[in-house]
C-alpha cells in the first residue's frame, strides 16, 4: 500500500490557493494516486457548520480560536487521519499554519497557548506528542497583501476575515513568513503574484522535486 501524503495549501485570503489545489489533485490522480481534497475550517458536516459561523458571525478572538480547533479535531478524526491511513494523498486548503498566522499574528493570540491548543486538538486529552500530525509539505502562496486585496475586491462579497483591514493581513502575512522560517524543510514558497500558469508550474515542480510527481507533470 502507498504511504499516505499530507500536503497543505497556505497563504492570505486572495493568495490563489483555491485556484490551484484542483490542478495538483488532477496531476496526482493522473500519476495514479488516490486524492482526498479538503479544506479548513471545514471538511466534515460539523466542521462546515463551524466554518459558516466563523466566516459570518461576530465573535471574540478566543471564541474564534476555540471554534477553529474544534473544527480541526473533527476534520482530523473523520477525514484526514483515515485518508492517510488508507495511503491516500490529502490536499488540504489551510491547516494549523493558518491558525498561527490568523489567530496568532493577526489577532495577537499568545503563540505558546496556540501550541498547547494545537497539541490538545491533535492528540486528545492525553497530549501524546507522538500523535502530532504535521504536513509533509506546505505550499505557501505568498503575495503582497495589496495584491490579494485587489483580487478579492473584484471577486466576491467579503466574509468576516476578508473584511479585515490591510494592517491585519500585513500581520497575517508576517505570521506565515515566521512559520516558514521556523520550518524551512516543510514549507515551499510560491510567488503567488505571478501569472496563474507560472504559479501552477512552480507548484507542480515543487511536488515533483520531492519525487511525488513525474518531472513532466502538468
Ligand atoms: N495568479 C493569479 N493572478 C491573478 N488573479 C488570480 C491569481 N490566482 C488567483 N487569482 C484570482 O484571485 C481571486 C482569489 O483566488 P483564490 O480564491 O484562489 O484565492 P485563495 O487564496 O483561495 O483565497 P481565500 O483564502 O480567500 O479563499 C480569484 O478571483 C482568482 O481568480
Ligand atoms: C484554517 C483557518 C482558517 N482561518 C480563516 C482564514 C480564512 O479567512 C478563512 C477561511 O476561508 P477561505 O476562503 O477558505 O480561505 O478562515 C483562520 O482564521 N484560522 C484557521 O486556522
mmCIF file of C-alpha atoms and ligand atoms in Angstrom, residues 10-14 17-18 39-41 51 54-55 64 68-69 72 93-100 102-103 107 156 159 161-162 168-169 176, ligand 2:
data_model
loop_
_atom_site.group_PDB
_atom_site.id
_atom_site.type_symbol
_atom_site.label_atom_id
_atom_site.label_comp_id
_atom_site.label_asym_id
_atom_site.label_seq_id
_atom_site.Cartn_x
_atom_site.Cartn_y
_atom_site.Cartn_z
ATOM 1 C CA UNK A 10 -1.458 28.212 2.861
ATOM 2 C CA UNK A 11 -1.487 31.960 2.283
ATOM 3 C CA UNK A 12 -3.533 35.052 2.992
ATOM 4 C CA UNK A 13 -7.015 35.448 1.572
ATOM 5 C CA UNK A 14 -6.725 36.029 -2.164
ATOM 6 C CA UNK A 17 -4.672 28.659 -3.049
ATOM 7 C CA UNK A 18 -8.141 27.549 -4.144
ATOM 8 C CA UNK A 39 -10.308 22.367 3.429
ATOM 9 C CA UNK A 40 -10.252 24.140 6.787
ATOM 10 C CA UNK A 41 -12.167 25.222 8.543
ATOM 11 C CA UNK A 51 -16.958 27.322 9.186
ATOM 12 C CA UNK A 54 -16.549 31.538 11.799
ATOM 13 C CA UNK A 55 -16.913 33.332 8.488
ATOM 14 C CA UNK A 64 -12.838 32.114 17.119
ATOM 15 C CA UNK A 68 -11.116 26.692 14.674
ATOM 16 C CA UNK A 69 -9.528 23.961 16.784
ATOM 17 C CA UNK A 72 -9.857 20.785 13.089
ATOM 18 C CA UNK A 93 -6.712 24.076 1.765
ATOM 19 C CA UNK A 94 -5.391 25.531 5.034
ATOM 20 C CA UNK A 95 -4.394 23.770 8.256
ATOM 21 C CA UNK A 96 -2.645 24.653 11.514
ATOM 22 C CA UNK A 97 -0.297 27.245 9.995
ATOM 23 C CA UNK A 98 -3.376 29.357 9.268
ATOM 24 C CA UNK A 99 -4.230 29.342 12.968
ATOM 25 C CA UNK A 100 -0.806 30.676 13.899
ATOM 26 C CA UNK A 102 -4.574 34.447 11.622
ATOM 27 C CA UNK A 103 -5.256 33.912 15.342
ATOM 28 C CA UNK A 107 -5.382 38.568 16.310
ATOM 29 C CA UNK A 156 -16.928 38.461 -4.115
ATOM 30 C CA UNK A 159 -16.573 37.346 4.690
ATOM 31 C CA UNK A 161 -11.958 37.729 7.744
ATOM 32 C CA UNK A 162 -11.765 39.252 4.267
ATOM 33 C CA UNK A 168 -4.488 42.733 9.719
ATOM 34 C CA UNK A 169 -3.378 40.986 6.533
ATOM 35 C CA UNK A 176 3.178 32.956 7.565
HETATM 36 C C1 LIG B 2 -7.950 27.122 8.960
HETATM 37 C C2 LIG B 2 -8.103 28.554 9.428
HETATM 38 C C3 LIG B 2 -8.749 29.495 8.647
HETATM 39 N N1 LIG B 2 -8.881 30.767 9.104
HETATM 40 C C4 LIG B 2 -9.560 31.772 8.255
HETATM 41 C C5 LIG B 2 -8.757 32.169 7.046
HETATM 42 C C6 LIG B 2 -9.777 32.485 6.009
HETATM 43 O O1 LIG B 2 -10.080 33.859 6.041
HETATM 44 C C7 LIG B 2 -10.988 31.682 6.438
HETATM 45 C C8 LIG B 2 -11.215 30.502 5.539
HETATM 46 O O2 LIG B 2 -11.718 30.977 4.329
HETATM 47 P P1 LIG B 2 -11.066 30.506 2.936
HETATM 48 O O3 LIG B 2 -11.895 31.159 1.896
HETATM 49 O O4 LIG B 2 -11.170 29.031 2.905
HETATM 50 O O5 LIG B 2 -9.668 30.971 2.924
HETATM 51 O O6 LIG B 2 -10.765 31.198 7.753
HETATM 52 C C9 LIG B 2 -8.420 31.160 10.348
HETATM 53 O O7 LIG B 2 -8.579 32.340 10.757
HETATM 54 N N2 LIG B 2 -7.775 30.242 11.123
HETATM 55 C C10 LIG B 2 -7.596 28.941 10.725
HETATM 56 O O8 LIG B 2 -6.994 28.124 11.478
#
